[in-house]
């Protein structure tokens, strides 16, 4: 369903003031609301008007001011069609179908993942392909001359929506009404929205919105789902079951037929007869040929001059001939084989010598929507291109720089490039003869052959740490090519077994994607993505686009729901699923933007993964260190707690409020530390749990000569009792991941493991005797402790503070940017439980910027919640040259903070993220405490105001 707007051109069809509706006066015997003004149609037997096609209802007084087009013609009025990305079929509550205006919860329905478009599965044929244009870059236009317009969508407004014109409520639970902009989210009555200026400024999210005019997408034959990296497995099934022709032929419709009427099968062309795709209609037995023709036109939603069409009797057998219907009573003499209904063809009266073709210039971004070209028997496609360019006021002699694209709007948007030597008149005739409905939803567009887009394809799940030549050989083998079909390879992310290959033509890129997307190498299915391209010079200087990286498995189904919400609020090409190619995909797309922000939605593991990928990708990026905000979806979420983003997303905060908080957030620094493991020489490999061996291999950079490896730490390090509990929980979750899917279950499992260790297993009781601790070169005498925790954050184990809040002159006030680590001892598992319940603290041992632990036995250790067994040797923790900028949520009142923490106590799903820490490459460095460019003033600017505030927050 659509309304008057910038993407609608009524000149495409000759419509009257009724906007394509077939209004009839109707008496309503139950409460009914006007779809135009939202008011109730009053009266015991109230009268109004209703459209026979789309069920639009309105007052008599509103009939003259209707702005909504009938769904029967809306599809053909869109100037620049954009395909929707459909979800799986389901019963969607509290929404209305955008085609028939009835509630979606009554029957199977689907929704667009990118815009607020809902439609019954049975109505999908008439869905309007007017999804948001999220990639509109044109080389000939700059950011001053290119204007962003509102994209108004009718109906399904949020609750409590207010009209920006009259300030009254424009939401209705009773009917499909009201207008809302898909970009800036302003709402208005249908009767008021004409008064709104057409230009859109993206509303409150302008500062983080990736403008559509800065994005290009590759001209490929790939579906929009693949370009947006959206998995919609149910969409194909929905397309199979949504044939309205079959649904109309159910016995229930036959029962409603009057005695003086007959049901006919109507075909619109040879193709529909071959495939048995038809529509049924109830026709009076005494109907004339003209009446039957008009009914057939209406069933196929063809709004055209009726005299151009005629009807014939469709043959039942291939050898039968097509017979015309004759008055006065044509149905009397029609053939009806036993058990079958009469069937007719709807045909077009072709002129044998000429035809009129509409040529659109939508992609050229010219003021004229279309031009009409007369074609004859001698007219070729190249002649049409030349004539259309001249009609558009362009140079017709440059026709060879353009293609004529045949675009079908049937069930989405499908494209075909016409051959320049193809006969245009014959092409039109074939389309009309095959299917009149399809002919009416096919358009011809002019398009420049030169594509401003770099056809970049991301390929992941390859073996790690190979040479470039080895990767090239693998790709050539999978593509089945002897010579390189791509023009360039790189960057190559060796640590992740991922790379980017670039093609010079869309045809080559499409062929490669289709070949690789089903390829399997070493029992792993490749991750293949066709990437958008961002033109950074089109982004206004005061805009910092937000790169959204979501772990959809975090928080149960919360990650998937948030990703859908962010796609609808922002440009969908700035939202990425990290499980499909990792954070590197989004970082590559944003590589040319000089200033942007990141939102990482997931647990602590996801945040660490994003920061690790930033370390790799920033070497070739225009923005060396973009600030990163955290949306906590995991179990611990300790970094999110320190940065005021909360202990876990509960769903109470609307996604719009989250994005507004990111705009207002302040930048702070986060210290990062290199944990270097050096093992003693041994004749046999260390004992590790089976599952952790693969994790450790992925995380660490192993050197077989000196047995040294390194992990980057952001939050904390543990050795002993806390790491052992973490390791046992990790092994249990890896063995049975479905049993550990909520925060409460995770914490209950921790408690169970802790009680068992307190009563039956004290394997770490001699830890203090078997390790040595040095802090800043000074030996520390250890008291009887079963574990050590080294903190970069004053939040550990889901918001606990082992360091405590008491002031002590011996130590400085700890922060996450002071270049110091805090060392805490844990006497036993009982004290560990008291710390977890926030009823006790650990033993403060030391504070420093360089820590060395020497072990004489193998011990469980954990870095940021990722555990493993570490053999005897040394563990050194030093300040890393890698730094991170984080976004800290703006301070709220104490009451708001208390309410927020109360809401976070609710149980939500836990994180299922992949391993969060990978080894770093050669350009990861280590520095001492004095290294860096931060001044004391910069470090102090983001500190807590006082100790009491910090205590209240933790």
PDB file of N, CA and C in Angstrom, residues 327-383:
ATOM      1  N   UNK A 327     -21.628 -12.783 -27.957  1.00  0.00           N
ATOM      2  CA  UNK A 327     -22.883 -12.380 -27.318  1.00  0.00           C
ATOM      3  C   UNK A 327     -24.052 -13.066 -28.040  1.00  0.00           C
ATOM      4  N   UNK A 328     -25.252 -13.110 -27.479  1.00  0.00           N
ATOM      5  CA  UNK A 328     -25.659 -12.323 -26.305  1.00  0.00           C
ATOM      6  C   UNK A 328     -25.378 -13.002 -24.969  1.00  0.00           C
ATOM      7  N   UNK A 329     -25.385 -14.340 -24.930  1.00  0.00           N
ATOM      8  CA  UNK A 329     -25.131 -15.043 -23.663  1.00  0.00           C
ATOM      9  C   UNK A 329     -23.951 -15.982 -23.901  1.00  0.00           C
ATOM     10  N   UNK A 330     -22.726 -15.490 -23.757  1.00  0.00           N
ATOM     11  CA  UNK A 330     -21.540 -16.286 -24.133  1.00  0.00           C
ATOM     12  C   UNK A 330     -21.331 -17.528 -23.281  1.00  0.00           C
ATOM     13  N   UNK A 331     -21.789 -17.519 -22.019  1.00  0.00           N
ATOM     14  CA  UNK A 331     -21.513 -18.676 -21.163  1.00  0.00           C
ATOM     15  C   UNK A 331     -22.338 -19.896 -21.550  1.00  0.00           C
ATOM     16  N   UNK A 332     -23.410 -19.664 -22.306  1.00  0.00           N
ATOM     17  CA  UNK A 332     -24.297 -20.778 -22.627  1.00  0.00           C
ATOM     18  C   UNK A 332     -23.601 -21.785 -23.538  1.00  0.00           C
ATOM     19  N   UNK A 333     -22.745 -21.314 -24.434  1.00  0.00           N
ATOM     20  CA  UNK A 333     -22.138 -22.194 -25.435  1.00  0.00           C
ATOM     21  C   UNK A 333     -20.694 -22.603 -25.096  1.00  0.00           C
ATOM     22  N   UNK A 334     -20.236 -22.305 -23.883  1.00  0.00           N
ATOM     23  CA  UNK A 334     -18.858 -22.650 -23.521  1.00  0.00           C
ATOM     24  C   UNK A 334     -18.722 -24.136 -23.219  1.00  0.00           C
ATOM     25  N   UNK A 335     -17.542 -24.695 -23.549  1.00  0.00           N
ATOM     26  CA  UNK A 335     -17.268 -26.106 -23.290  1.00  0.00           C
ATOM     27  C   UNK A 335     -16.904 -26.300 -21.826  1.00  0.00           C
ATOM     28  N   UNK A 336     -17.443 -27.372 -21.260  1.00  0.00           N
ATOM     29  CA  UNK A 336     -17.152 -27.701 -19.856  1.00  0.00           C
ATOM     30  C   UNK A 336     -16.971 -29.216 -19.750  1.00  0.00           C
ATOM     31  N   UNK A 337     -15.736 -29.702 -19.854  1.00  0.00           N
ATOM     32  CA  UNK A 337     -15.527 -31.139 -19.665  1.00  0.00           C
ATOM     33  C   UNK A 337     -16.020 -31.574 -18.285  1.00  0.00           C
ATOM     34  N   UNK A 338     -16.348 -32.828 -18.163  1.00  0.00           N
ATOM     35  CA  UNK A 338     -16.942 -33.335 -16.939  1.00  0.00           C
ATOM     36  C   UNK A 338     -16.008 -33.102 -15.740  1.00  0.00           C
ATOM     37  N   UNK A 339     -16.547 -32.504 -14.703  1.00  0.00           N
ATOM     38  CA  UNK A 339     -15.782 -32.247 -13.482  1.00  0.00           C
ATOM     39  C   UNK A 339     -14.885 -31.035 -13.541  1.00  0.00           C
ATOM     40  N   UNK A 340     -14.924 -30.270 -14.628  1.00  0.00           N
ATOM     41  CA  UNK A 340     -14.060 -29.103 -14.754  1.00  0.00           C
ATOM     42  C   UNK A 340     -14.883 -27.846 -14.975  1.00  0.00           C
ATOM     43  N   UNK A 341     -14.312 -26.727 -14.571  1.00  0.00           N
ATOM     44  CA  UNK A 341     -14.968 -25.445 -14.775  1.00  0.00           C
ATOM     45  C   UNK A 341     -14.631 -24.887 -16.156  1.00  0.00           C
ATOM     46  N   UNK A 342     -15.493 -24.009 -16.605  1.00  0.00           N
ATOM     47  CA  UNK A 342     -15.191 -23.301 -17.858  1.00  0.00           C
ATOM     48  C   UNK A 342     -13.990 -22.396 -17.631  1.00  0.00           C
ATOM     49  N   UNK A 343     -13.154 -22.243 -18.653  1.00  0.00           N
ATOM     50  CA  UNK A 343     -11.946 -21.421 -18.514  1.00  0.00           C
ATOM     51  C   UNK A 343     -11.795 -20.509 -19.721  1.00  0.00           C
ATOM     52  N   UNK A 344     -11.319 -19.292 -19.440  1.00  0.00           N
ATOM     53  CA  UNK A 344     -11.202 -18.277 -20.496  1.00  0.00           C
ATOM     54  C   UNK A 344      -9.820 -17.655 -20.461  1.00  0.00           C
ATOM     55  N   UNK A 345      -9.448 -17.052 -21.585  1.00  0.00           N
ATOM     56  CA  UNK A 345      -8.222 -16.264 -21.725  1.00  0.00           C
ATOM     57  C   UNK A 345      -8.595 -14.782 -21.698  1.00  0.00           C
ATOM     58  N   UNK A 346      -7.773 -13.983 -21.036  1.00  0.00           N
ATOM     59  CA  UNK A 346      -7.825 -12.535 -21.177  1.00  0.00           C
ATOM     60  C   UNK A 346      -6.696 -12.146 -22.129  1.00  0.00           C
ATOM     61  N   UNK A 347      -7.044 -11.508 -23.267  1.00  0.00           N
ATOM     62  CA  UNK A 347      -6.062 -11.207 -24.304  1.00  0.00           C
ATOM     63  C   UNK A 347      -6.002  -9.710 -24.586  1.00  0.00           C
ATOM     64  N   UNK A 348      -4.895  -9.294 -25.242  1.00  0.00           N
ATOM     65  CA  UNK A 348      -4.677  -7.889 -25.624  1.00  0.00           C
ATOM     66  C   UNK A 348      -4.771  -7.764 -27.146  1.00  0.00           C
ATOM     67  N   UNK A 349      -5.439  -6.676 -27.599  1.00  0.00           N
ATOM     68  CA  UNK A 349      -5.563  -6.440 -29.045  1.00  0.00           C
ATOM     69  C   UNK A 349      -4.281  -5.776 -29.548  1.00  0.00           C
ATOM     70  N   UNK A 350      -3.391  -6.562 -30.094  1.00  0.00           N
ATOM     71  CA  UNK A 350      -2.114  -6.036 -30.584  1.00  0.00           C
ATOM     72  C   UNK A 350      -2.287  -5.299 -31.901  1.00  0.00           C
ATOM     73  N   UNK A 351      -1.551  -4.188 -32.013  1.00  0.00           N
ATOM     74  CA  UNK A 351      -1.424  -3.513 -33.312  1.00  0.00           C
ATOM     75  C   UNK A 351      -0.256  -4.178 -34.033  1.00  0.00           C
ATOM     76  N   UNK A 352      -0.487  -4.730 -35.222  1.00  0.00           N
ATOM     77  CA  UNK A 352       0.603  -5.474 -35.886  1.00  0.00           C
ATOM     78  C   UNK A 352       1.769  -4.598 -36.325  1.00  0.00           C
ATOM     79  N   UNK A 353       1.586  -3.284 -36.388  1.00  0.00           N
ATOM     80  CA  UNK A 353       2.617  -2.420 -36.956  1.00  0.00           C
ATOM     81  C   UNK A 353       3.402  -1.619 -35.908  1.00  0.00           C
ATOM     82  N   UNK A 354       2.812  -1.360 -34.753  1.00  0.00           N
ATOM     83  CA  UNK A 354       3.508  -0.505 -33.790  1.00  0.00           C
ATOM     84  C   UNK A 354       3.004  -0.770 -32.377  1.00  0.00           C
ATOM     85  N   UNK A 355       3.752  -0.207 -31.409  1.00  0.00           N
ATOM     86  CA  UNK A 355       3.373  -0.262 -30.000  1.00  0.00           C
ATOM     87  C   UNK A 355       4.046   0.897 -29.284  1.00  0.00           C
ATOM     88  N   UNK A 356       3.497   1.249 -28.141  1.00  0.00           N
ATOM     89  CA  UNK A 356       4.063   2.325 -27.317  1.00  0.00           C
ATOM     90  C   UNK A 356       4.714   1.706 -26.089  1.00  0.00           C
ATOM     91  N   UNK A 357       5.965   2.081 -25.849  1.00  0.00           N
ATOM     92  CA  UNK A 357       6.733   1.538 -24.732  1.00  0.00           C
ATOM     93  C   UNK A 357       7.151   2.682 -23.812  1.00  0.00           C
ATOM     94  N   UNK A 358       6.989   2.465 -22.501  1.00  0.00           N
ATOM     95  CA  UNK A 358       7.458   3.434 -21.510  1.00  0.00           C
ATOM     96  C   UNK A 358       8.884   3.084 -21.106  1.00  0.00           C
ATOM     97  N   UNK A 359       9.782   4.073 -21.192  1.00  0.00           N
ATOM     98  CA  UNK A 359      11.182   3.901 -20.793  1.00  0.00           C
ATOM     99  C   UNK A 359      11.423   4.792 -19.579  1.00  0.00           C
ATOM    100  N   UNK A 360      11.897   4.192 -18.503  1.00  0.00           N
ATOM    101  CA  UNK A 360      12.109   4.899 -17.244  1.00  0.00           C
ATOM    102  C   UNK A 360      13.578   5.298 -17.102  1.00  0.00           C
ATOM    103  N   UNK A 361      13.795   6.419 -16.424  1.00  0.00           N
ATOM    104  CA  UNK A 361      15.171   6.875 -16.184  1.00  0.00           C
ATOM    105  C   UNK A 361      15.522   6.935 -14.721  1.00  0.00           C
ATOM    106  N   UNK A 362      14.877   6.075 -13.909  1.00  0.00           N
ATOM    107  CA  UNK A 362      15.026   6.150 -12.453  1.00  0.00           C
ATOM    108  C   UNK A 362      16.454   6.129 -11.957  1.00  0.00           C
ATOM    109  N   UNK A 363      17.280   5.217 -12.469  1.00  0.00           N
ATOM    110  CA  UNK A 363      18.656   5.105 -11.980  1.00  0.00           C
ATOM    111  C   UNK A 363      19.539   6.261 -12.450  1.00  0.00           C
ATOM    112  N   UNK A 364      19.096   6.971 -13.471  1.00  0.00           N
ATOM    113  CA  UNK A 364      19.858   8.135 -13.939  1.00  0.00           C
ATOM    114  C   UNK A 364      19.585   9.368 -13.082  1.00  0.00           C
ATOM    115  N   UNK A 365      18.585   9.286 -12.205  1.00  0.00           N
ATOM    116  CA  UNK A 365      18.211  10.377 -11.295  1.00  0.00           C
ATOM    117  C   UNK A 365      17.911  11.660 -12.065  1.00  0.00           C
ATOM    118  N   UNK A 366      17.090  11.526 -13.106  1.00  0.00           N
ATOM    119  CA  UNK A 366      16.682  12.695 -13.886  1.00  0.00           C
ATOM    120  C   UNK A 366      15.279  13.113 -13.443  1.00  0.00           C
ATOM    121  N   UNK A 367      14.901  14.386 -13.686  1.00  0.00           N
ATOM    122  CA  UNK A 367      13.587  14.860 -13.210  1.00  0.00           C
ATOM    123  C   UNK A 367      12.413  14.122 -13.836  1.00  0.00           C
ATOM    124  N   UNK A 368      12.560  13.631 -15.079  1.00  0.00           N
ATOM    125  CA  UNK A 368      11.464  12.977 -15.779  1.00  0.00           C
ATOM    126  C   UNK A 368      11.383  11.517 -15.341  1.00  0.00           C
ATOM    127  N   UNK A 369      10.186  11.061 -14.967  1.00  0.00           N
ATOM    128  CA  UNK A 369      10.022   9.672 -14.535  1.00  0.00           C
ATOM    129  C   UNK A 369      10.155   8.714 -15.698  1.00  0.00           C
ATOM    130  N   UNK A 370       9.473   9.018 -16.811  1.00  0.00           N
ATOM    131  CA  UNK A 370       9.504   8.116 -17.958  1.00  0.00           C
ATOM    132  C   UNK A 370       9.236   8.902 -19.236  1.00  0.00           C
ATOM    133  N   UNK A 371       9.508   8.266 -20.335  1.00  0.00           N
ATOM    134  CA  UNK A 371       9.149   8.809 -21.643  1.00  0.00           C
ATOM    135  C   UNK A 371       8.538   7.686 -22.471  1.00  0.00           C
ATOM    136  N   UNK A 372       7.638   8.036 -23.382  1.00  0.00           N
ATOM    137  CA  UNK A 372       6.981   7.040 -24.218  1.00  0.00           C
ATOM    138  C   UNK A 372       7.615   7.028 -25.605  1.00  0.00           C
ATOM    139  N   UNK A 373       7.997   5.849 -26.045  1.00  0.00           N
ATOM    140  CA  UNK A 373       8.654   5.657 -27.335  1.00  0.00           C
ATOM    141  C   UNK A 373       7.766   4.784 -28.210  1.00  0.00           C
ATOM    142  N   UNK A 374       7.527   5.208 -29.447  1.00  0.00           N
ATOM    143  CA  UNK A 374       6.775   4.403 -30.409  1.00  0.00           C
ATOM    144  C   UNK A 374       7.749   3.467 -31.119  1.00  0.00           C
ATOM    145  N   UNK A 375       7.478   2.169 -31.052  1.00  0.00           N
ATOM    146  CA  UNK A 375       8.346   1.177 -31.689  1.00  0.00           C
ATOM    147  C   UNK A 375       7.598   0.515 -32.837  1.00  0.00           C
ATOM    148  N   UNK A 376       8.318   0.167 -33.877  1.00  0.00           N
ATOM    149  CA  UNK A 376       7.756  -0.492 -35.059  1.00  0.00           C
ATOM    150  C   UNK A 376       8.462  -1.833 -35.273  1.00  0.00           C
ATOM    151  N   UNK A 377       8.157  -2.459 -36.410  1.00  0.00           N
ATOM    152  CA  UNK A 377       8.760  -3.747 -36.707  1.00  0.00           C
ATOM    153  C   UNK A 377      10.273  -3.673 -36.873  1.00  0.00           C
ATOM    154  N   UNK A 378      10.774  -2.496 -37.245  1.00  0.00           N
ATOM    155  CA  UNK A 378      12.215  -2.337 -37.481  1.00  0.00           C
ATOM    156  C   UNK A 378      12.966  -1.814 -36.254  1.00  0.00           C
ATOM    157  N   UNK A 379      12.287  -1.475 -35.193  1.00  0.00           N
ATOM    158  CA  UNK A 379      12.934  -0.846 -34.031  1.00  0.00           C
ATOM    159  C   UNK A 379      13.680  -1.885 -33.208  1.00  0.00           C
ATOM    160  N   UNK A 380      14.973  -1.616 -32.996  1.00  0.00           N
ATOM    161  CA  UNK A 380      15.792  -2.471 -32.141  1.00  0.00           C
ATOM    162  C   UNK A 380      15.945  -1.835 -30.765  1.00  0.00           C
ATOM    163  N   UNK A 381      16.460  -2.614 -29.830  1.00  0.00           N
ATOM    164  CA  UNK A 381      16.661  -2.112 -28.471  1.00  0.00           C
ATOM    165  C   UNK A 381      17.601  -0.921 -28.477  1.00  0.00           C
ATOM    166  N   UNK A 382      18.657  -0.952 -29.299  1.00  0.00           N
ATOM    167  CA  UNK A 382      19.596   0.164 -29.331  1.00  0.00           C
ATOM    168  C   UNK A 382      18.933   1.435 -29.853  1.00  0.00           C
ATOM    169  N   UNK A 383      17.959   1.297 -30.756  1.00  0.00           N
ATOM    170  CA  UNK A 383      17.217   2.464 -31.228  1.00  0.00           C
ATOM    171  C   UNK A 383      16.376   3.057 -30.107  1.00  0.00           C
TER     172      UNK A 383
END
